[in-house]
Short mmCIF file of C-alpha atoms and ligand atoms in Angstrom, two decimals:
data_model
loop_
_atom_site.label_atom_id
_atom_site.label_comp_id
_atom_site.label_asym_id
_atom_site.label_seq_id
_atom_site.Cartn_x
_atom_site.Cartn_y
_atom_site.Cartn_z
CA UNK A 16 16.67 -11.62 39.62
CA UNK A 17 13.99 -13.94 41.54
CA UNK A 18 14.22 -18.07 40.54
CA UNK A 19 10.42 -17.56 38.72
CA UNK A 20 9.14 -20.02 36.15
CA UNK A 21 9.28 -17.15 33.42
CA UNK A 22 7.99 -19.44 30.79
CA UNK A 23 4.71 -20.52 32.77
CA UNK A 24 4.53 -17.17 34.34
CA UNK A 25 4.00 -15.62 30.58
CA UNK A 26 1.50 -18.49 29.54
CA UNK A 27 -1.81 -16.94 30.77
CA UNK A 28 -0.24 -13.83 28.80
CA UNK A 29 0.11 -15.68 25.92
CA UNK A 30 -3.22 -17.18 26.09
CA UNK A 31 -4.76 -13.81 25.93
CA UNK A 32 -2.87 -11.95 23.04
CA UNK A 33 -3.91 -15.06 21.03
CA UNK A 34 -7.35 -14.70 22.00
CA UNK A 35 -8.13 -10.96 21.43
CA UNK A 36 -6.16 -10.94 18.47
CA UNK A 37 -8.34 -13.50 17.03
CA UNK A 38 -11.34 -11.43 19.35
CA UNK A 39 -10.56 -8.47 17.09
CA UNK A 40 -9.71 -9.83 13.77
CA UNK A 41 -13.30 -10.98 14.50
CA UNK A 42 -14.84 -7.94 14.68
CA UNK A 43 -12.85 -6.75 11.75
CA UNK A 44 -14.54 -9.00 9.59
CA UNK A 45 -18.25 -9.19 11.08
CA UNK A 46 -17.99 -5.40 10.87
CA UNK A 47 -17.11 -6.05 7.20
CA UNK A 48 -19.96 -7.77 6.51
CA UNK A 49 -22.14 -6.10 8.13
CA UNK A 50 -21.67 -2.80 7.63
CA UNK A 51 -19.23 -2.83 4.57
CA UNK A 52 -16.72 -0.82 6.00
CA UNK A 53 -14.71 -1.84 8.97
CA UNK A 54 -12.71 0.73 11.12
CA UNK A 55 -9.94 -1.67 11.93
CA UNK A 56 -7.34 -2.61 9.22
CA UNK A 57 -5.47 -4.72 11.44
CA UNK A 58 -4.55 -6.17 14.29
CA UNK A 59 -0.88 -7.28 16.26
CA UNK A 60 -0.26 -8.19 19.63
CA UNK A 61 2.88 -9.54 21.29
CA UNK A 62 3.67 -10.74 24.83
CA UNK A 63 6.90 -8.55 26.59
CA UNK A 64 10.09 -9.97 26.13
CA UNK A 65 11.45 -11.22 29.81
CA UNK A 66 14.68 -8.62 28.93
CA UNK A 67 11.95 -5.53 28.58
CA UNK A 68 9.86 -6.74 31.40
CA UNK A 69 12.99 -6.66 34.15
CA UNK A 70 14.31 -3.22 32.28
CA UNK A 71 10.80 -1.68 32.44
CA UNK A 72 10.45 -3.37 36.36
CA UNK A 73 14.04 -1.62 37.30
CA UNK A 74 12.74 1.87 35.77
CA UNK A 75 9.22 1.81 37.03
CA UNK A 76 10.45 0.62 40.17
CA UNK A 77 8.34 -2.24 40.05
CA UNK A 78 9.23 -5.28 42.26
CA UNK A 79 9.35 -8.37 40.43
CA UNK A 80 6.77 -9.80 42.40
CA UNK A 81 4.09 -7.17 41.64
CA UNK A 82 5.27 -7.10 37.41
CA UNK A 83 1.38 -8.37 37.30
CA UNK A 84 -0.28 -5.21 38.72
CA UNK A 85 2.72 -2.81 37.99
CA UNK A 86 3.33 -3.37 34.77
CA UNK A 87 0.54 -3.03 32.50
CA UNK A 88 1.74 -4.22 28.90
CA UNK A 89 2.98 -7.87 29.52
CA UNK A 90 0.03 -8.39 27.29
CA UNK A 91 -0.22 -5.87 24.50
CA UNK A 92 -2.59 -5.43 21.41
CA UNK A 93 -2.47 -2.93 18.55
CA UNK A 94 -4.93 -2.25 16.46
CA UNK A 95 -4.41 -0.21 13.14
CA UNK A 96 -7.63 2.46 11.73
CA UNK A 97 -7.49 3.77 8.84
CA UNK A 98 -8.76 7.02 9.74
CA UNK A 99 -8.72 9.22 13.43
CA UNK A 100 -12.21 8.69 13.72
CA UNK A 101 -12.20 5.34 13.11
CA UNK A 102 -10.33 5.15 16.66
CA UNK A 103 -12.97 6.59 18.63
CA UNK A 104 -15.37 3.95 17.40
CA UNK A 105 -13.27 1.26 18.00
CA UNK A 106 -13.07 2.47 21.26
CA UNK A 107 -16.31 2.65 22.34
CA UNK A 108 -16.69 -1.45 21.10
CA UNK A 109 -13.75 -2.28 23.46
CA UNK A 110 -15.79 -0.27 26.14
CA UNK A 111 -19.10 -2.23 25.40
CA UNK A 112 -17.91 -5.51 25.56
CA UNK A 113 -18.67 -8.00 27.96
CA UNK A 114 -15.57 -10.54 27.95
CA UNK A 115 -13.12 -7.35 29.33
CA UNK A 116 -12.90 -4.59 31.67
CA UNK A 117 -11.53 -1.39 30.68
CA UNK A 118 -9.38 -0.30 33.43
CA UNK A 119 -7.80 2.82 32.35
CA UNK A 120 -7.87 5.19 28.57
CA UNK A 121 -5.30 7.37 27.88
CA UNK A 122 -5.83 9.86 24.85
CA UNK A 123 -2.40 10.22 23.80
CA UNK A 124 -4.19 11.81 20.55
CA UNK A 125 -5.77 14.85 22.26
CA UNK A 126 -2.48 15.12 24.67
CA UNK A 127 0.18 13.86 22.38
CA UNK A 128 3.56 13.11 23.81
CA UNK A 129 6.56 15.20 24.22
CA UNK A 130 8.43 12.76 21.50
CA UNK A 131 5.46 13.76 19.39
CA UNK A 132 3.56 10.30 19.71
CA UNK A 133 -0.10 9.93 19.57
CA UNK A 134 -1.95 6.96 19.97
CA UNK A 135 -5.23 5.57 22.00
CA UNK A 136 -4.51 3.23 24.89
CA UNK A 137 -6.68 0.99 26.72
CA UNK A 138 -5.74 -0.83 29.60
CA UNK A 139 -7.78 -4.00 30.59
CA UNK A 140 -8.54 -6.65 32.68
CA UNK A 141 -8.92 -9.81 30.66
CA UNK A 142 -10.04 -13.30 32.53
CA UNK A 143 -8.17 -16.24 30.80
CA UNK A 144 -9.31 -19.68 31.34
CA UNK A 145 -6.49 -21.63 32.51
CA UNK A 146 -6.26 -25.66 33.37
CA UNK A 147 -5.83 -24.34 36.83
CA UNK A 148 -8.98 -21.92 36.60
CA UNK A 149 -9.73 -18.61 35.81
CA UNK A 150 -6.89 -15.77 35.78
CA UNK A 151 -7.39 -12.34 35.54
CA UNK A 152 -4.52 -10.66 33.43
CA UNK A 153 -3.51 -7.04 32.23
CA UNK A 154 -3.27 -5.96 28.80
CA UNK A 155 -2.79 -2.72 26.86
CA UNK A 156 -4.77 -2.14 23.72
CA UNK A 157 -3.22 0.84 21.74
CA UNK A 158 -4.95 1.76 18.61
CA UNK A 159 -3.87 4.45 16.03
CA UNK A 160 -4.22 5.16 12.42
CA UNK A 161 -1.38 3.91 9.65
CA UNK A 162 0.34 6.81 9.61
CA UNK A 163 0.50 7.40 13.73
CA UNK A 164 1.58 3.14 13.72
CA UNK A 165 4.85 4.23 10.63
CA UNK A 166 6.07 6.93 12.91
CA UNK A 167 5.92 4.92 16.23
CA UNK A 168 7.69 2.06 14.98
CA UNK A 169 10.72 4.41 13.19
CA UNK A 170 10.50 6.31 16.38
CA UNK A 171 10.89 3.07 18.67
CA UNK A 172 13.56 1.62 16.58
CA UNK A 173 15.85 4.61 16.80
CA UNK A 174 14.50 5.26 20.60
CA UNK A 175 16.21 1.78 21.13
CA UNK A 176 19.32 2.29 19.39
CA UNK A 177 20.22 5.95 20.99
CA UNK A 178 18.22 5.18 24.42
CA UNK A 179 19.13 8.53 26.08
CA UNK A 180 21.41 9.60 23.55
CA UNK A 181 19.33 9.78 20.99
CA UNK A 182 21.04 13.20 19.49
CA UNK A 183 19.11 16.62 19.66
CA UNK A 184 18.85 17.26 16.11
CA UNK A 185 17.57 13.71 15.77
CA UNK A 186 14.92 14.12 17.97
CA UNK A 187 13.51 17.68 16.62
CA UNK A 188 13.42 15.59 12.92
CA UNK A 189 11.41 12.79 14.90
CA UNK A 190 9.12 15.75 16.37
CA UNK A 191 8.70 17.66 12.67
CA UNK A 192 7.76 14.23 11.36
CA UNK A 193 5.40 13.16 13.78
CA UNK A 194 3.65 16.75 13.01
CA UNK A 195 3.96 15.70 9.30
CA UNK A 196 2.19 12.00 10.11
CA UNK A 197 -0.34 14.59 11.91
CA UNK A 198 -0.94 16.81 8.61
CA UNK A 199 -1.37 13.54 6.78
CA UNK A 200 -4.36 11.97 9.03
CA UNK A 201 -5.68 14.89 8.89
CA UNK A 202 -5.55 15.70 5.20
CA UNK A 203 -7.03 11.45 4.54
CA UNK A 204 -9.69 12.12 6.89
CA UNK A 205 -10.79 15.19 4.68
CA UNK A 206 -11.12 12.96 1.58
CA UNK A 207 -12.55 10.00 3.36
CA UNK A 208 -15.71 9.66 1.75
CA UNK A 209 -14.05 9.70 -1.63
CA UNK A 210 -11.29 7.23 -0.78
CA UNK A 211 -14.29 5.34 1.11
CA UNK A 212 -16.58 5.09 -2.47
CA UNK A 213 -13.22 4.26 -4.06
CA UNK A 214 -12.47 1.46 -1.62
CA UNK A 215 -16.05 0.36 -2.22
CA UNK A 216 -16.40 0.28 -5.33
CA UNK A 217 -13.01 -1.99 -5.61
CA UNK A 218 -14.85 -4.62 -3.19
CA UNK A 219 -18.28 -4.28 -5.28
CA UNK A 220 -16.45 -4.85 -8.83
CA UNK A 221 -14.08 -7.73 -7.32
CA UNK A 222 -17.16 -9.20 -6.07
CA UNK A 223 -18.82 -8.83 -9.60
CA UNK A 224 -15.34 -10.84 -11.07
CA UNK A 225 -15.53 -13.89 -8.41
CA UNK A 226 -19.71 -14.43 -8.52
CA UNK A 227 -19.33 -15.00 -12.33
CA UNK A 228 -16.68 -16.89 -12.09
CA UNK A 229 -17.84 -19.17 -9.58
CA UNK A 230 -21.52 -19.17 -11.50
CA UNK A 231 -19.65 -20.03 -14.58
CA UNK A 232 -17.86 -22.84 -13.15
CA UNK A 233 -21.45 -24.32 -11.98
CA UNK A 234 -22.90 -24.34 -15.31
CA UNK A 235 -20.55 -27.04 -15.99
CA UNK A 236 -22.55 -28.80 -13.21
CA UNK A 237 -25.43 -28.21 -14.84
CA UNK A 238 -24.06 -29.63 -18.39
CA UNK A 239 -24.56 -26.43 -20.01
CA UNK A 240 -21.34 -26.83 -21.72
CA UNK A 241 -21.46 -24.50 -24.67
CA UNK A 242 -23.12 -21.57 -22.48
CA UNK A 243 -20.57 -21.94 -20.01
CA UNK A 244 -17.84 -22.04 -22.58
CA UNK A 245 -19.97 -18.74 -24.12
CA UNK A 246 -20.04 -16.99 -20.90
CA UNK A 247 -15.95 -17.66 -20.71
CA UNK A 248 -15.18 -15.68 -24.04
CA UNK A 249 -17.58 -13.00 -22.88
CA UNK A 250 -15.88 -12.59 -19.62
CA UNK A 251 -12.11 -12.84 -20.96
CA UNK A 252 -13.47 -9.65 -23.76
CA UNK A 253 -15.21 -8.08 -20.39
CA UNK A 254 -11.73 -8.60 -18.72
CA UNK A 255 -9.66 -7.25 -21.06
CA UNK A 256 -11.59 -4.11 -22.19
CA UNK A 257 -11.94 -3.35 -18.84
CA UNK A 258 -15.54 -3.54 -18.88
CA UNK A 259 -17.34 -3.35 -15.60
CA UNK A 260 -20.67 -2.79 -17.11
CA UNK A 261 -20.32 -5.53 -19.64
CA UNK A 262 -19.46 -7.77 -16.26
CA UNK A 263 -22.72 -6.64 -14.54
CA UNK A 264 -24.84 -7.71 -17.54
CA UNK A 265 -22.83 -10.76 -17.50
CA UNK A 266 -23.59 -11.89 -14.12
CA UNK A 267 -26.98 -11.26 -14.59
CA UNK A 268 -27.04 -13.85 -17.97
CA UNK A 269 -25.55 -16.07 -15.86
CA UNK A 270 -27.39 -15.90 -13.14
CA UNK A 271 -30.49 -16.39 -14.82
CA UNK A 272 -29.00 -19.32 -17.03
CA UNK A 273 -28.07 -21.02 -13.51
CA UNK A 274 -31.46 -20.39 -11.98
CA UNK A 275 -33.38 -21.92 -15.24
CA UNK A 276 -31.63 -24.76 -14.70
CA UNK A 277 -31.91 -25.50 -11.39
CA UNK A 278 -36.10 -24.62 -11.50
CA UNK A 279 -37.47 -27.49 -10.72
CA UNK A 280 -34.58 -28.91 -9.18
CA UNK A 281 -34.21 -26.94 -5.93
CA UNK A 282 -36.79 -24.02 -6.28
CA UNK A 283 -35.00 -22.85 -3.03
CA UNK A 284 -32.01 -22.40 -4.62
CA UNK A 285 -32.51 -19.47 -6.60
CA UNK A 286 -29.84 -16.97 -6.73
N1 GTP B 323 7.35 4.77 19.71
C1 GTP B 323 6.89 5.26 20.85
N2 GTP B 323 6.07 4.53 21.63
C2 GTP B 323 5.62 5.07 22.77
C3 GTP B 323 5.99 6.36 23.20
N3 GTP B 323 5.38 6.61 24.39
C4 GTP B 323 4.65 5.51 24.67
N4 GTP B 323 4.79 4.58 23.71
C5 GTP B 323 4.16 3.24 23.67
O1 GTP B 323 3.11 3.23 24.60
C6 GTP B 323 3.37 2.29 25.64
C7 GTP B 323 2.83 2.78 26.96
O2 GTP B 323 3.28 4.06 27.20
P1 GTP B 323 2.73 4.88 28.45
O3 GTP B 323 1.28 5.04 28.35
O4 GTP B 323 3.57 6.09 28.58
O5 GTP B 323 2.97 3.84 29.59
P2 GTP B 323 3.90 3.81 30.78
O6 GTP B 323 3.91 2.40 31.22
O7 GTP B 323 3.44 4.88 31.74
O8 GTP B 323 5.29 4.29 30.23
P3 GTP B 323 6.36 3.55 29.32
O9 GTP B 323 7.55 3.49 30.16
O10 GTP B 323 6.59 4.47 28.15
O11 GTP B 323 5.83 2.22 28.90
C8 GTP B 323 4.86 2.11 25.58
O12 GTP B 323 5.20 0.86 26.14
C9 GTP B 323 5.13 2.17 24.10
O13 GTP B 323 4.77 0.95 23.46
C10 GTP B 323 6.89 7.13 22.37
O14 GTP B 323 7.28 8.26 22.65
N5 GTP B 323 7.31 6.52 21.23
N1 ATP B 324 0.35 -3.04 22.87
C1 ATP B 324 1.19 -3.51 21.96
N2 ATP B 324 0.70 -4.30 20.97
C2 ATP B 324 1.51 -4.79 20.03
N3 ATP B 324 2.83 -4.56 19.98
C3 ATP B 324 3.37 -3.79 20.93
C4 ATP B 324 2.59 -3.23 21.97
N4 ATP B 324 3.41 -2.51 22.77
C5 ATP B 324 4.64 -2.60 22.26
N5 ATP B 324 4.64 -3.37 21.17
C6 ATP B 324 5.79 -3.74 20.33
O1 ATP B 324 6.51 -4.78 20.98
C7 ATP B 324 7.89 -4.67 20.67
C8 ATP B 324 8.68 -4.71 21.93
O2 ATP B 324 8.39 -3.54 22.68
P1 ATP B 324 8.62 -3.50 24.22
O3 ATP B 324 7.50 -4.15 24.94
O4 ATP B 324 9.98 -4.01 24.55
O5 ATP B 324 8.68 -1.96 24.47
P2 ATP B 324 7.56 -0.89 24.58
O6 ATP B 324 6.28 -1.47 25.00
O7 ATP B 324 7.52 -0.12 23.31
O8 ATP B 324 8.16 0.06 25.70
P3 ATP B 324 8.18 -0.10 27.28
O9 ATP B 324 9.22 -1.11 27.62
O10 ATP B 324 8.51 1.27 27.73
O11 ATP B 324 6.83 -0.52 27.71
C9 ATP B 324 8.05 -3.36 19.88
O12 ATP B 324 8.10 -3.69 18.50
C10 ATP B 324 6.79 -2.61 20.19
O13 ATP B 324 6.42 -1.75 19.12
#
C-alpha cells in the first residue's frame, strides 16, 4: 500500500456527494412544487470506504495511483423513483445540466445483470471547488425504483457475506426474486395514475388541514376571538367525522373572515 494522505485524498470526494445530494434533494422539491409530482423519492450518496477502494483497485487491476480515473465510484449517488419511468426522466435532467458532465450511461434496466440486478448508472465528471482550486472528480449516479433499490441492498448484503461462495441455490432464489421485484414495477407502473390521484389527493387534503389551521391561528391576530374559537369546534367536528368537504367550506369561511379583516389594512394581503 502507497504512504497517501487517504483522508485529504477523499476530501474533494466528500465535497461532492454533499453537494449533489443536496443538488438533487433540490430538484426533488422544486419539481414538487412545480409540477406536483416529483420523480425522485430520494436521494443517498456515500464516499468508498478506503478497505473497498484498495479491494476494488486489486480486482480491477487498478494502480493506486490512477484509483481517480480507474475507479469510477469513489463518489457515488443513488437516487430512488418511484416508478421505471420516472428513471428515464431523471435521466435526461442529469444529462441537461450544466454543473456536470455525463461521462458514461449504462442501462442495466434494458440489459439487466446476470445476478438479476437492474439499475440506471451515470458516470460523471463533477468540478469541486477546493481552497486549492478547482478539481475535477468522478462520481456514479445510479438510480432505480424502490423495489429494484430492496433487492440490491438484500442482494449486496448477502453478496458480501458469501463473496464467491455465495451457494447455488442461494443465488437462483436471489435471481427468482429479482424477477419478482421486476413483476412488481411493472404491475405499480400499470396503476400509476390511480396511486398518482391517490398520492395527490393526500397532499391536496393535508394542505386543506394546515391552511386552516394556520388561518385560524391568525384570527387571533386579528382579535377575532370568538370566530376563531368558532372555527376551532368546527374543525375538531370536521376532523373527527372525517369530513373533507366540511374542511373545504371551512377554509373558505376562514379565509374570507381573515381577508375582511385585514381590508383596509394591507389590501395586498388578500389571500
Ligand atoms: N447489489 C448489487 N449491486 C450491483 C451489482 N452489479 C453492480 N452493482 C452496483 O453497481 C456498481 C457498479 O457496477 P458496474 O457498473 O458493474 O461497475 P464496475 O465498476 O464495472 O463493476 P463493479 O466491480 O461491480 O463495481 C457496483 O459498485 C454496485 O454498487 C449486483 O449484481 N448486485
Ligand atoms: N452510487 C452509490 N450511491 C450510494 N450508495 C452506494 C453507491 N454505490 C454503492 N453504494 C453503497 O455503499 C455501500 C458500500 O459499497 P461499496 O462501495 O463497498 O461496494 P459497491 O459499490 O457496491 O461495489 P464495488 O466495490 O464492486 O464497487 C453499500 O451499502 C452500497 O450499497
Amino acid at each position: 500500500m502507497d504512504g497517501r494522505d487517504w483522508g485529504t485524498f477523499l476530501l474533494p470526494y466528500e465535497q461532492a456527494v454533499e453537494e449533489l445530494k443536496v443538488k438533487f434533494k433540490t430538484m426533488r422539491a422544486e419539481l414538487k412544487k412545480r409540477e406536483e409530482y416529483a420523480p425522485i423519492e430520494f436521494v443517498t450518496g456515500r464516499v468508498k470506504k478506503i478497505s473497498s477502494i484498495l479491494e476494488k483497485s486489486r480486482r480491477l487491476n487498478v494502480a493506486l495511483d490512477d484509483v481517480e480515473t480507474g475507479i469510477e465510484d469513489i463518489a457515488g449517488i443513488r437516487i430512488m423513483c418511484q416508478f421505471v419511468d420516472d428513471i428515464r426522466r431523471v435521466a435526461e435532467y442529469i444529462r441537461a445540466r450544466k454543473d456536470l458532465t455525463v461521462l458514461i450511461e449504462k442501462d442495466y434496466i434494458t440489459n439487466f445483470k446476470e445476478s438479476g440486478y437492474r439499475s440506471f448508472h451515470m458516470i460523471i465528471e463533477y468540478p469541486v471547488q477546493t481552497a486549492l482550486g478547482q478539481k475535477k472528480v468522478l462520481a456514479e449516479i445510479q438510480i432505480r425504483t424502490l423495489a429494484m433499490n430492496f433487492w440490491a441492498t438484500i442482494e449486496h448484503s448477502l453478496s458480501y457475506k458469501y463473496r464467491e461462495s455465495l451457494p447455488d441455490d442461494m443465488r437462483a432464489r436471489l435471481k427468482k426474486t429479482a424477477e419478482a421485484a421486476f413483476v412488481l414495477d411493472n404491475e405499480m407502473s400499470a396503476i400509476r395514475l390511480q396511486i398518482l390521484e391517490a398520492q395527490k389527493a393526500f397532499e391536496d387534503d393535508s394542505n386543506i388541514v394546515s391552511r386552516t389551521l394556520s388561518i385560524i391561528q391568525q384570527l387571533y391576530f386579528y382579535h377575532l376571538v370568538h370566530e376563531a374559537i368558532e372555527a376551532q369546534k368546527r374543525f375538531n367536528d370536521c376532523w373527527e367525522r372525517h369530513d373533507m368537504e366540511g374542511l373545504k367550506v371551512l377554509l373558505d369561511d376562514v379565509k374570507q373572515l381573515l381577508n375582511n379583516a385585514r381590508k383596509g389594512e394591507n389590501p395586498d394581503e388578500q389571500l
